[in-house]
Tab-separated table of C-alpha atoms and ligand atoms in Angstrom:
chain	number	residue	atom	x	y	z
A	1	MET	CA	18.772	62.157	9.526
A	2	SER	CA	18.097	58.449	9.068
A	3	SER	CA	21.038	56.058	9.031
A	4	SER	CA	20.598	55.458	5.278
A	5	GLU	CA	21.024	59.160	4.410
A	6	LYS	CA	24.452	60.375	3.376
A	7	TYR	CA	26.181	63.336	4.957
A	8	ARG	CA	27.518	65.813	2.438
A	9	ALA	CA	29.529	69.011	2.719
A	10	LEU	CA	27.280	72.065	2.742
A	11	LYS	CA	26.428	73.647	-0.601
A	12	GLY	CA	29.234	75.937	-1.727
A	13	MET	CA	31.719	74.420	0.759
A	14	ARG	CA	34.424	72.006	-0.287
A	15	ASP	CA	36.986	69.597	1.061
A	16	VAL	CA	40.564	70.220	-0.017
A	17	LEU	CA	42.362	66.925	-0.555
A	18	PRO	CA	45.736	65.701	-1.777
A	19	PRO	CA	47.161	66.276	-4.285
A	20	ASP	CA	45.548	69.765	-4.491
A	21	ILE	CA	46.551	70.424	-0.911
A	22	TYR	CA	50.224	70.470	-1.980
A	23	LEU	CA	49.448	73.419	-4.232
A	24	TRP	CA	47.667	75.162	-1.351
A	25	GLN	CA	50.727	74.629	0.822
A	26	GLN	CA	52.979	75.950	-1.933
A	27	VAL	CA	50.852	79.100	-2.241
A	28	GLU	CA	50.865	79.635	1.521
A	29	ARG	CA	54.628	79.103	1.733
A	30	THR	CA	55.255	81.482	-1.146
A	31	ALA	CA	53.094	84.140	0.508
A	32	ALA	CA	54.869	83.758	3.850
A	33	GLU	CA	58.317	83.999	2.237
A	34	LEU	CA	57.613	86.856	-0.126
A	35	PHE	CA	55.416	88.980	2.124
A	36	SER	CA	57.896	88.813	4.970
A	37	SER	CA	60.581	90.257	2.704
A	38	TYR	CA	58.312	93.294	2.359
A	39	GLY	CA	57.976	93.549	6.144
A	40	PHE	CA	54.528	91.963	6.467
A	41	ASN	CA	53.948	89.870	9.597
A	42	GLU	CA	51.319	87.183	9.879
A	43	ILE	CA	48.328	87.694	12.142
A	44	ARG	CA	45.402	85.427	12.884
A	45	THR	CA	42.038	86.807	13.864
A	46	PRO	CA	38.919	84.848	14.867
A	47	ILE	CA	36.627	83.682	12.064
A	48	ALA	CA	33.603	85.187	13.841
A	49	GLU	CA	33.084	88.780	14.968
A	50	ALA	CA	30.261	90.971	16.253
A	51	THR	CA	27.923	91.523	13.294
A	52	ASN	CA	28.032	95.302	13.565
A	53	LEU	CA	31.782	95.339	12.843
A	54	PHE	CA	30.950	94.144	9.328
A	55	THR	CA	27.782	96.200	8.861
A	56	ARG	CA	29.699	99.286	9.796
A	57	GLY	CA	32.999	98.411	8.155
A	58	ILE	CA	31.837	96.925	4.866
A	59	GLY	CA	28.700	99.068	4.598
A	60	GLU	CA	24.954	98.574	5.236
A	61	GLY	CA	24.008	98.811	1.575
A	62	THR	CA	26.562	96.357	0.190
A	63	ASP	CA	25.548	92.959	-1.201
A	64	ILE	CA	27.801	91.300	1.373
A	65	VAL	CA	26.030	92.856	4.330
A	66	GLU	CA	22.535	92.902	2.847
A	67	LYS	CA	22.421	89.382	1.485
A	68	GLU	CA	25.487	87.289	2.114
A	69	MET	CA	26.470	87.137	5.758
A	70	TYR	CA	26.222	84.021	7.893
A	71	THR	CA	24.692	85.690	10.914
A	72	PHE	CA	23.368	84.035	14.042
A	73	GLU	CA	22.596	84.791	17.633
A	74	ASP	CA	24.868	83.165	20.189
A	75	LYS	CA	23.575	81.735	23.446
A	76	GLY	CA	24.100	85.109	25.102
A	77	GLY	CA	21.778	86.811	22.594
A	78	ARG	CA	24.598	88.634	20.723
A	79	SER	CA	24.516	88.912	16.961
A	80	ILE	CA	27.578	87.183	15.542
A	81	SER	CA	28.688	86.804	11.928
A	82	LEU	CA	31.196	84.555	10.243
A	83	ARG	CA	33.702	86.871	8.584
A	84	PRO	CA	32.817	87.549	4.945
A	85	GLU	CA	36.264	89.109	4.399
A	86	GLY	CA	39.361	89.905	6.427
A	87	THR	CA	39.863	93.667	6.350
A	88	ALA	CA	37.238	94.638	8.936
A	89	SER	CA	38.564	92.006	11.363
A	90	VAL	CA	42.158	93.162	10.909
A	91	VAL	CA	41.102	96.771	11.502
A	92	ARG	CA	39.311	95.706	14.702
A	93	CYS	CA	42.429	93.830	15.768
A	94	TYR	CA	44.677	96.793	14.908
A	95	ILE	CA	42.611	99.127	17.088
A	96	GLU	CA	41.968	96.698	19.952
A	97	ASN	CA	45.637	95.767	20.287
A	98	GLN	CA	46.781	99.375	19.863
A	99	LEU	CA	49.017	98.416	16.996
A	100	HIS	CA	48.939	102.068	15.926
A	101	THR	CA	51.331	102.798	18.786
A	102	LEU	CA	54.000	100.783	16.945
A	103	PRO	CA	56.146	102.431	14.259
A	104	SER	CA	54.336	103.048	10.965
A	105	PRO	CA	53.667	101.552	8.598
A	106	GLN	CA	52.459	98.398	10.311
A	107	LYS	CA	52.060	95.610	7.761
A	108	TYR	CA	50.174	92.368	8.268
A	109	TYR	CA	49.100	89.375	6.258
A	110	TYR	CA	46.575	86.648	7.024
A	111	ALA	CA	45.232	83.494	5.454
A	112	GLY	CA	42.034	81.677	6.180
A	113	PRO	CA	38.438	80.895	5.363
A	114	MET	CA	35.826	83.562	4.629
A	115	PHE	CA	32.078	82.984	4.375
A	116	ARG	CA	29.551	84.503	2.012
A	117	TYR	CA	26.095	83.155	1.315
A	118	GLU	CA	26.382	83.652	-2.445
A	119	ARG	CA	24.943	81.551	-5.258
A	120	PRO	CA	27.682	78.952	-5.741
A	121	GLN	CA	29.189	78.588	-9.207
A	122	SER	CA	32.573	77.787	-10.638
A	123	GLY	CA	35.103	79.904	-8.728
A	124	ARG	CA	32.517	81.154	-6.273
A	125	TYR	CA	31.978	79.381	-2.991
A	126	ARG	CA	30.231	79.999	0.293
A	127	GLN	CA	33.338	79.105	2.236
A	128	PHE	CA	36.409	80.269	0.368
A	129	TYR	CA	39.966	81.064	1.366
A	130	GLN	CA	41.758	84.346	1.107
A	131	ILE	CA	45.313	85.392	1.672
A	132	GLY	CA	45.151	89.073	2.476
A	133	VAL	CA	47.505	91.877	3.386
A	134	GLU	CA	46.815	95.165	5.152
A	135	ALA	CA	49.324	98.001	5.606
A	136	PHE	CA	48.503	100.779	8.061
A	137	GLY	CA	49.940	104.212	8.655
A	138	SER	CA	50.927	105.746	5.340
A	139	ALA	CA	48.784	107.792	2.970
A	140	SER	CA	51.500	107.838	0.338
A	141	PRO	CA	50.835	106.298	-3.086
A	142	VAL	CA	54.246	104.652	-2.665
A	143	LEU	CA	52.564	102.159	-0.339
A	144	ASP	CA	49.790	101.503	-2.887
A	145	ALA	CA	52.445	100.838	-5.533
A	146	GLU	CA	54.391	98.632	-3.149
A	147	VAL	CA	51.442	96.360	-2.352
A	148	ILE	CA	50.380	96.123	-6.007
A	149	SER	CA	53.949	95.297	-6.962
A	150	MET	CA	54.176	92.688	-4.195
A	151	LEU	CA	50.960	91.105	-5.456
A	152	CYS	CA	52.347	90.914	-8.995
A	153	HIS	CA	55.600	89.346	-7.786
A	154	PHE	CA	53.611	86.840	-5.769
A	155	LEU	CA	51.532	85.768	-8.760
A	156	ALA	CA	54.641	85.587	-10.950
A	157	ARG	CA	56.470	83.489	-8.378
A	158	LEU	CA	53.612	80.989	-8.574
A	159	GLY	CA	54.156	80.828	-12.317
A	160	LEU	CA	50.881	82.546	-13.229
A	161	THR	CA	50.836	84.523	-16.440
A	162	GLY	CA	48.270	86.275	-18.595
A	163	LEU	CA	46.919	88.355	-15.731
A	164	ASN	CA	45.619	91.913	-16.000
A	165	VAL	CA	46.107	94.574	-13.372
A	166	GLN	CA	43.280	97.089	-13.371
A	167	ILE	CA	43.292	100.222	-11.306
A	168	ASN	CA	40.928	103.084	-10.645
A	169	SER	CA	40.472	105.876	-8.161
A	170	ILE	CA	37.107	106.329	-6.503
A	171	GLY	CA	38.024	109.591	-4.792
A	172	CYS	CA	37.426	110.624	-1.208
A	173	PRO	CA	34.630	112.241	0.798
A	174	THR	CA	35.706	115.633	-0.589
A	175	CYS	CA	35.257	114.799	-4.259
A	176	ARG	CA	33.135	111.665	-4.449
A	177	PRO	CA	29.774	113.269	-3.473
A	178	GLY	CA	30.182	115.784	-6.332
A	179	TYR	CA	30.917	112.964	-8.788
A	180	ILE	CA	27.954	110.962	-7.544
A	181	GLU	CA	25.632	113.882	-8.309
A	182	ILE	CA	27.130	114.158	-11.797
A	183	LEU	CA	26.618	110.407	-12.287
A	184	ARG	CA	23.025	110.636	-11.056
A	185	GLY	CA	22.466	113.514	-13.451
A	186	PHE	CA	23.817	111.414	-16.317
A	187	LEU	CA	21.681	108.407	-15.427
A	188	GLY	CA	18.634	110.600	-14.678
A	189	ASP	CA	15.950	109.619	-17.199
A	190	ARG	CA	17.666	106.322	-18.089
A	191	GLN	CA	17.001	104.997	-14.602
A	192	THR	CA	13.948	103.013	-15.657
A	193	ASP	CA	16.124	100.880	-17.966
A	194	LEU	CA	18.337	99.757	-15.071
A	195	CYS	CA	17.898	96.411	-13.308
A	196	SER	CA	15.905	96.488	-10.087
A	197	ASP	CA	19.066	96.355	-7.945
A	198	CYS	CA	20.532	99.343	-9.790
A	199	ARG	CA	17.304	101.328	-9.535
A	200	ARG	CA	17.713	100.958	-5.795
A	201	ARG	CA	21.456	101.689	-6.023
A	202	TYR	CA	20.624	104.909	-7.861
A	203	LEU	CA	19.460	106.245	-4.517
A	204	THR	CA	21.690	104.373	-2.085
A	205	ASN	CA	25.008	103.767	-3.869
A	206	PRO	CA	25.051	104.887	-7.521
A	207	LEU	CA	28.767	104.071	-7.926
A	208	ARG	CA	27.872	100.369	-7.906
A	209	ILE	CA	25.808	100.852	-11.068
A	210	LEU	CA	29.150	101.201	-12.831
A	211	ASP	CA	30.155	97.595	-12.213
A	212	CYS	CA	26.751	95.903	-12.376
A	213	LYS	CA	27.096	92.766	-14.499
A	214	VAL	CA	23.509	92.796	-15.850
A	215	ASP	CA	23.619	93.337	-19.639
A	216	GLY	CA	21.018	96.094	-19.764
A	217	CYS	CA	22.866	98.183	-17.166
A	218	ALA	CA	26.070	98.151	-19.223
A	219	GLY	CA	24.149	99.819	-22.066
A	220	VAL	CA	22.541	102.399	-19.787
A	221	ARG	CA	25.836	103.541	-18.325
A	222	GLN	CA	27.648	103.728	-21.637
A	223	GLY	CA	29.300	107.135	-21.934
A	224	ALA	CA	28.950	107.821	-18.193
A	225	PRO	CA	31.386	110.400	-16.785
A	226	HIS	CA	34.543	108.899	-15.262
A	227	VAL	CA	35.245	109.375	-11.594
A	228	VAL	CA	38.935	110.094	-12.314
A	229	ASP	CA	37.883	113.209	-14.252
A	230	HIS	CA	36.167	114.576	-11.152
A	231	LEU	CA	38.747	113.972	-8.426
A	232	CYS	CA	39.879	116.703	-6.043
A	233	SER	CA	43.484	117.775	-6.549
A	234	ASP	CA	44.812	115.581	-3.695
A	235	CYS	CA	43.115	112.453	-5.054
A	236	SER	CA	44.180	113.332	-8.571
A	237	ASP	CA	47.824	113.770	-7.501
A	238	HIS	CA	47.656	110.492	-5.618
A	239	PHE	CA	46.338	108.642	-8.658
A	240	ASN	CA	48.836	110.231	-11.040
A	241	THR	CA	51.758	109.398	-8.765
A	242	LEU	CA	50.559	105.831	-8.393
A	243	GLN	CA	50.497	105.443	-12.163
A	244	LEU	CA	53.997	106.887	-12.470
A	245	LEU	CA	55.278	104.490	-9.836
A	246	LEU	CA	53.644	101.481	-11.485
A	247	SER	CA	55.215	102.434	-14.801
A	248	HIS	CA	58.527	102.885	-13.072
A	249	LEU	CA	58.181	99.410	-11.557
A	250	GLU	CA	57.330	98.100	-15.029
A	251	ILE	CA	53.934	96.828	-13.962
A	252	PRO	CA	51.567	96.844	-16.930
A	253	TYR	CA	48.110	98.051	-15.900
A	254	THR	CA	44.936	99.463	-17.350
A	255	VAL	CA	42.662	102.078	-15.850
A	256	ASN	CA	39.209	100.553	-15.543
A	257	HIS	CA	36.732	103.391	-15.028
A	258	GLU	CA	33.973	100.963	-14.105
A	259	MET	CA	35.837	99.185	-11.331
A	260	VAL	CA	34.478	100.601	-8.063
A	261	ARG	CA	34.637	97.545	-5.742
A	262	GLY	CA	31.766	96.064	-3.784
A	263	LEU	CA	32.798	97.164	-0.311
A	264	ASP	CA	32.068	100.677	0.957
A	265	TYR	CA	35.305	101.351	2.819
A	266	TYR	CA	37.508	102.224	-0.150
A	267	THR	CA	38.931	105.671	-0.764
A	268	ARG	CA	41.130	106.657	-3.707
A	269	THR	CA	42.925	103.600	-5.119
A	270	ALA	CA	40.962	100.499	-6.089
A	271	PHE	CA	42.558	97.619	-7.961
A	272	GLU	CA	41.877	94.128	-9.220
A	273	VAL	CA	43.905	91.451	-10.903
A	274	THR	CA	41.869	89.413	-13.367
A	275	SER	CA	42.537	86.384	-15.519
A	276	ALA	CA	41.080	85.554	-18.907
A	277	ASN	CA	41.251	81.848	-17.998
A	278	LEU	CA	38.691	81.797	-15.220
A	279	GLY	CA	35.230	82.351	-16.696
A	280	ALA	CA	32.749	84.693	-15.052
A	281	GLN	CA	34.464	84.836	-11.655
A	282	ASN	CA	37.685	86.197	-13.067
A	283	ALA	CA	39.059	88.314	-10.208
A	284	VAL	CA	42.093	86.582	-8.754
A	285	ALA	CA	42.831	89.284	-6.208
A	286	ALA	CA	41.461	92.681	-5.341
A	287	GLY	CA	42.000	95.514	-2.949
A	288	GLY	CA	42.493	99.183	-2.457
A	289	ARG	CA	43.029	102.028	-0.071
A	290	TYR	CA	40.745	102.624	2.904
A	291	ASP	CA	41.899	105.776	4.651
A	292	ARG	CA	38.813	106.300	6.831
A	293	LEU	CA	37.971	102.814	8.029
A	294	VAL	CA	40.187	102.738	11.120
A	295	LYS	CA	38.647	105.989	12.358
A	296	GLU	CA	35.121	104.876	11.463
A	297	CYS	CA	35.651	101.739	13.537
A	298	GLY	CA	36.600	103.828	16.583
A	299	GLY	CA	40.380	104.044	16.143
A	300	PRO	CA	42.728	106.916	15.362
A	301	ASP	CA	42.857	108.593	11.965
A	302	VAL	CA	45.151	106.087	10.235
A	303	PRO	CA	45.215	105.530	6.462
A	304	ALA	CA	45.602	102.013	5.090
A	305	VAL	CA	45.799	99.935	1.958
A	306	GLY	CA	45.552	96.210	1.269
A	307	PHE	CA	44.309	93.384	-0.929
A	308	ALA	CA	43.051	89.831	-0.741
A	309	ILE	CA	43.793	86.921	-3.040
A	310	GLY	CA	41.166	84.278	-3.767
A	311	MET	CA	42.886	80.969	-3.004
A	312	GLU	CA	40.563	78.694	-5.006
A	313	ARG	CA	40.991	80.843	-8.111
A	314	ILE	CA	44.780	80.839	-7.815
A	315	ILE	CA	44.783	77.067	-7.418
A	316	GLU	CA	42.509	76.659	-10.439
A	317	LEU	CA	44.941	78.700	-12.552
A	318	MET	CA	47.939	76.751	-11.262
A	319	LYS	CA	46.249	73.469	-12.145
A	320	GLN	CA	45.584	74.666	-15.679
A	321	THR	CA	49.306	74.938	-16.353
A	322	CYS	CA	50.692	72.088	-14.290
A	323	PRO	CA	48.781	69.388	-12.422
A	324	ALA	CA	49.142	69.152	-8.664
A	325	PRO	CA	52.202	67.067	-7.759
A	326	VAL	CA	51.544	63.533	-6.584
A	327	ARG	CA	53.496	62.653	-3.467
A	328	ALA	CA	54.639	59.146	-2.673
A	329	PRO	CA	56.802	57.613	0.059
A	330	ALA	CA	60.521	57.550	-0.695
A	331	LEU	CA	60.847	54.228	1.067
A	332	TYR	CA	58.645	51.290	2.017
A	333	ILE	CA	60.077	48.861	4.556
A	334	ALA	CA	58.698	45.348	4.114
A	335	VAL	CA	59.070	43.448	7.382
A	336	LEU	CA	58.626	39.712	7.827
A	337	GLY	CA	57.947	38.863	11.446
A	338	GLU	CA	58.128	40.673	14.759
A	339	ARG	CA	61.931	40.957	15.050
A	340	ALA	CA	62.143	42.371	11.575
A	341	LEU	CA	59.439	44.859	12.480
A	342	GLN	CA	61.479	46.124	15.435
A	343	ARG	CA	64.490	46.663	13.191
A	344	GLY	CA	62.361	48.259	10.492
A	345	LEU	CA	60.715	50.687	12.917
A	346	GLY	CA	64.150	51.821	14.097
A	347	ILE	CA	65.304	52.496	10.542
A	348	ALA	CA	62.044	54.290	9.744
A	349	ASP	CA	62.504	56.527	12.793
A	350	THR	CA	66.052	57.458	11.840
A	351	LEU	CA	65.168	58.324	8.253
A	352	ARG	CA	61.985	60.215	9.196
A	353	ASN	CA	64.120	62.373	11.464
A	354	ARG	CA	66.015	63.234	8.291
A	355	ARG	CA	62.719	64.339	6.735
A	356	ILE	CA	62.347	61.303	4.508
A	357	TRP	CA	58.843	59.876	3.982
A	358	VAL	CA	58.968	56.231	5.100
A	359	GLU	CA	56.145	53.677	5.362
A	360	THR	CA	56.464	50.353	7.129
A	361	GLY	CA	54.641	47.203	6.076
A	362	ASP	CA	52.354	44.872	7.989
A	363	TYR	CA	54.697	42.363	9.650
A	364	THR	CA	51.990	39.677	9.575
A	365	ALA	CA	51.490	39.962	5.811
A	366	SER	CA	53.395	38.039	3.119
A	367	LEU	CA	56.290	39.631	1.258
A	368	LYS	CA	54.216	39.502	-1.913
A	369	SER	CA	51.376	41.513	-0.445
A	370	GLN	CA	53.777	44.037	1.128
A	371	MET	CA	55.505	44.492	-2.254
A	372	ARG	CA	52.108	45.026	-3.875
A	373	LYS	CA	51.298	47.678	-1.289
A	374	ALA	CA	54.635	49.452	-1.873
A	375	ASP	CA	53.878	49.476	-5.571
A	376	ARG	CA	50.367	50.870	-5.094
A	377	LEU	CA	51.740	53.635	-2.870
A	378	GLY	CA	54.276	54.503	-5.581
A	379	ALA	CA	57.210	54.080	-3.178
A	380	GLY	CA	60.686	54.788	-4.576
A	381	PHE	CA	62.635	52.128	-2.701
A	382	VAL	CA	61.665	48.992	-0.821
A	383	PHE	CA	63.802	47.603	1.995
A	384	ILE	CA	63.157	43.962	2.802
A	385	ILE	CA	63.903	42.657	6.279
A	386	GLY	CA	63.297	39.048	7.327
A	387	ASP	CA	65.072	36.420	9.426
A	388	ASP	CA	67.768	35.846	6.756
A	389	GLU	CA	68.589	39.531	6.563
A	390	LEU	CA	68.700	39.849	10.347
A	391	ALA	CA	71.087	36.885	10.521
A	392	ALA	CA	73.290	38.322	7.765
A	393	GLY	CA	73.325	41.843	9.271
A	394	ALA	CA	72.294	43.305	5.902
A	395	LEU	CA	68.948	44.154	4.350
A	396	ARG	CA	67.820	43.694	0.776
A	397	TRP	CA	66.789	46.733	-1.196
A	398	LYS	CA	64.898	47.180	-4.412
A	399	LEU	CA	64.488	50.270	-6.574
A	400	LEU	CA	60.946	49.993	-7.885
A	401	SER	CA	61.438	52.257	-10.901
A	402	ASP	CA	63.916	49.931	-12.635
A	403	GLY	CA	63.741	46.743	-10.562
A	404	SER	CA	67.438	46.890	-9.599
A	405	GLU	CA	68.259	45.340	-6.256
A	406	GLY	CA	71.068	44.626	-3.835
A	407	THR	CA	71.983	44.415	-0.176
A	408	THR	CA	73.382	46.870	2.319
A	409	PRO	CA	74.548	46.370	5.932
A	410	PHE	CA	72.183	47.677	8.610
A	411	SER	CA	75.001	49.847	9.911
A	412	ALA	CA	75.194	51.707	6.577
A	413	VAL	CA	71.492	52.147	5.885
A	414	THR	CA	71.318	55.912	6.430
A	415	SER	CA	74.260	56.794	4.228
A	416	PHE	CA	73.156	54.256	1.595
A	417	PHE	CA	69.715	55.755	1.430
A	418	GLU	CA	70.797	59.366	1.496
A	419	SER	CA	73.342	58.816	-1.265
A	420	ARG	CA	70.724	57.063	-3.435
A	421	LEU	CA	68.262	59.912	-2.892
A	422	ARG	CA	70.653	62.531	-4.213
B	1	HAM	P1	36.875	91.034	-2.404
B	1	HAM	O1	36.977	91.613	-3.762
B	1	HAM	O2	35.513	90.915	-1.841
B	1	HAM	O3	37.767	91.943	-1.470
B	1	HAM	O4	37.565	89.610	-2.367
B	1	HAM	C1	38.911	89.445	-2.749
B	1	HAM	C2	39.091	88.186	-3.576
B	1	HAM	O5	38.531	87.063	-2.872
B	1	HAM	C3	38.327	88.191	-4.898
B	1	HAM	O6	39.062	88.859	-5.898
B	1	HAM	C4	38.212	86.709	-5.186
B	1	HAM	O7	39.420	86.224	-5.755
B	1	HAM	C5	38.037	86.121	-3.804
B	1	HAM	N1	36.606	85.857	-3.522
B	1	HAM	C6	35.667	86.720	-3.103
B	1	HAM	N2	34.488	86.109	-2.951
B	1	HAM	C7	34.669	84.806	-3.273
B	1	HAM	C8	33.829	83.645	-3.300
B	1	HAM	N3	32.546	83.693	-2.935
B	1	HAM	N4	34.371	82.471	-3.686
B	1	HAM	C9	35.686	82.390	-4.042
B	1	HAM	N5	36.522	83.445	-4.018
B	1	HAM	C10	36.034	84.647	-3.642
B	1	HAM	C11	37.928	91.725	-0.143
B	1	HAM	O8	37.545	90.743	0.432
B	1	HAM	C12	38.731	92.806	0.545
B	1	HAM	N6	38.777	92.491	1.993
B	1	HAM	C13	40.119	92.930	-0.044
B	1	HAM	C14	40.941	93.977	0.626
B	1	HAM	C15	41.888	93.774	1.554
B	1	HAM	N7	40.820	95.276	0.434
B	1	HAM	C16	41.698	95.904	1.201
B	1	HAM	N8	42.329	95.006	1.914
């Protein structure tokens, strides 16, 4: 790159700056507080894993694995991929650290960047952030209801409204193959009208034809049999109980027969929360049950359920209702000369230890320019310290919002400031 060229963030990857970052922090704090009251503990897994964890976990034929992974060979010749999602990594971590030996259910949450080489558009990025949860060790629909309910409380606590909870059941290895044959039978001679991806899916993964977004495919599948009408009795009971529990918890939901999820590991429950205020990429969070994944990845036979929230989409919705807060220093200390600086630094230290945002001025600059700086920063108060104030043992203060001013002894600065902040 020549020196005149500009460096730019990679396509589909973004910087997160203030003031948006305050909303991100609020979302992360809310997740940590709420999820821990449901017994979820945070875990952090590496952002890169052996590629075959994802191929095996997410599924060879999925869009993520076929087209979207950031895969490279490391210097030791191993195939490595940046994680496209968190579930497979958490399952690997659960098995590797023998977390199944701890009392069930084990519940974890995580937050961090995921990577998918998708076509970027509004709400869809190549590096995006998820907050996810995974609960291991219970096959009961009570756990499904609990995580869906926790997700709804989380979104409500962030002030988000107008969201739709959609659920479906995609069965298990006992009943799904039978349904797939019925679906193939239904699609039979209409296959030629499907998009090229779905013609391929007809053989490899016909369930995905149900949620293909291409217009023509929606017409072809119209009237297709519903998977919930072809569940085995265990899956059917599970789905019915889940619906009862959601009603009991007063969570409004709809059954979406076309929602089958784009990752292969799901069994039984699948769910998504969508918003009408987001355009094409309208899923705010999504998840489901994956009772076979731990075993398929080499662990014991442990059922699990979880979801992941799309951070950027949550933030977008939050910004639609209230703009990100602008932060400004509570106090700017204008200092005139070196001795004043020493005094000012001491005061700044004391107040910062009380969690107050304090900025100090440039002791070589004029009072006028320091006042201008305080104003530009949007500071609440200005303290002014110069030779006169040092001699008098009291500083001058000014409240920038209304221009009121006065003096206060250095010995009373902390209590003065704290009482004015209240
Ligand atoms: P997912 O549906 O692939 O599921 O992603 C979950 C959420 O991440 C989506 O609903 C969306 O909000 C966000 N998301 C996905 N891709 C992008 C993107 N390219 N740009 C911005 N946001 C995106 C999973 O990842 C599963 N691991 C969820 C899960 C956890 N299932 C069980 N446990």
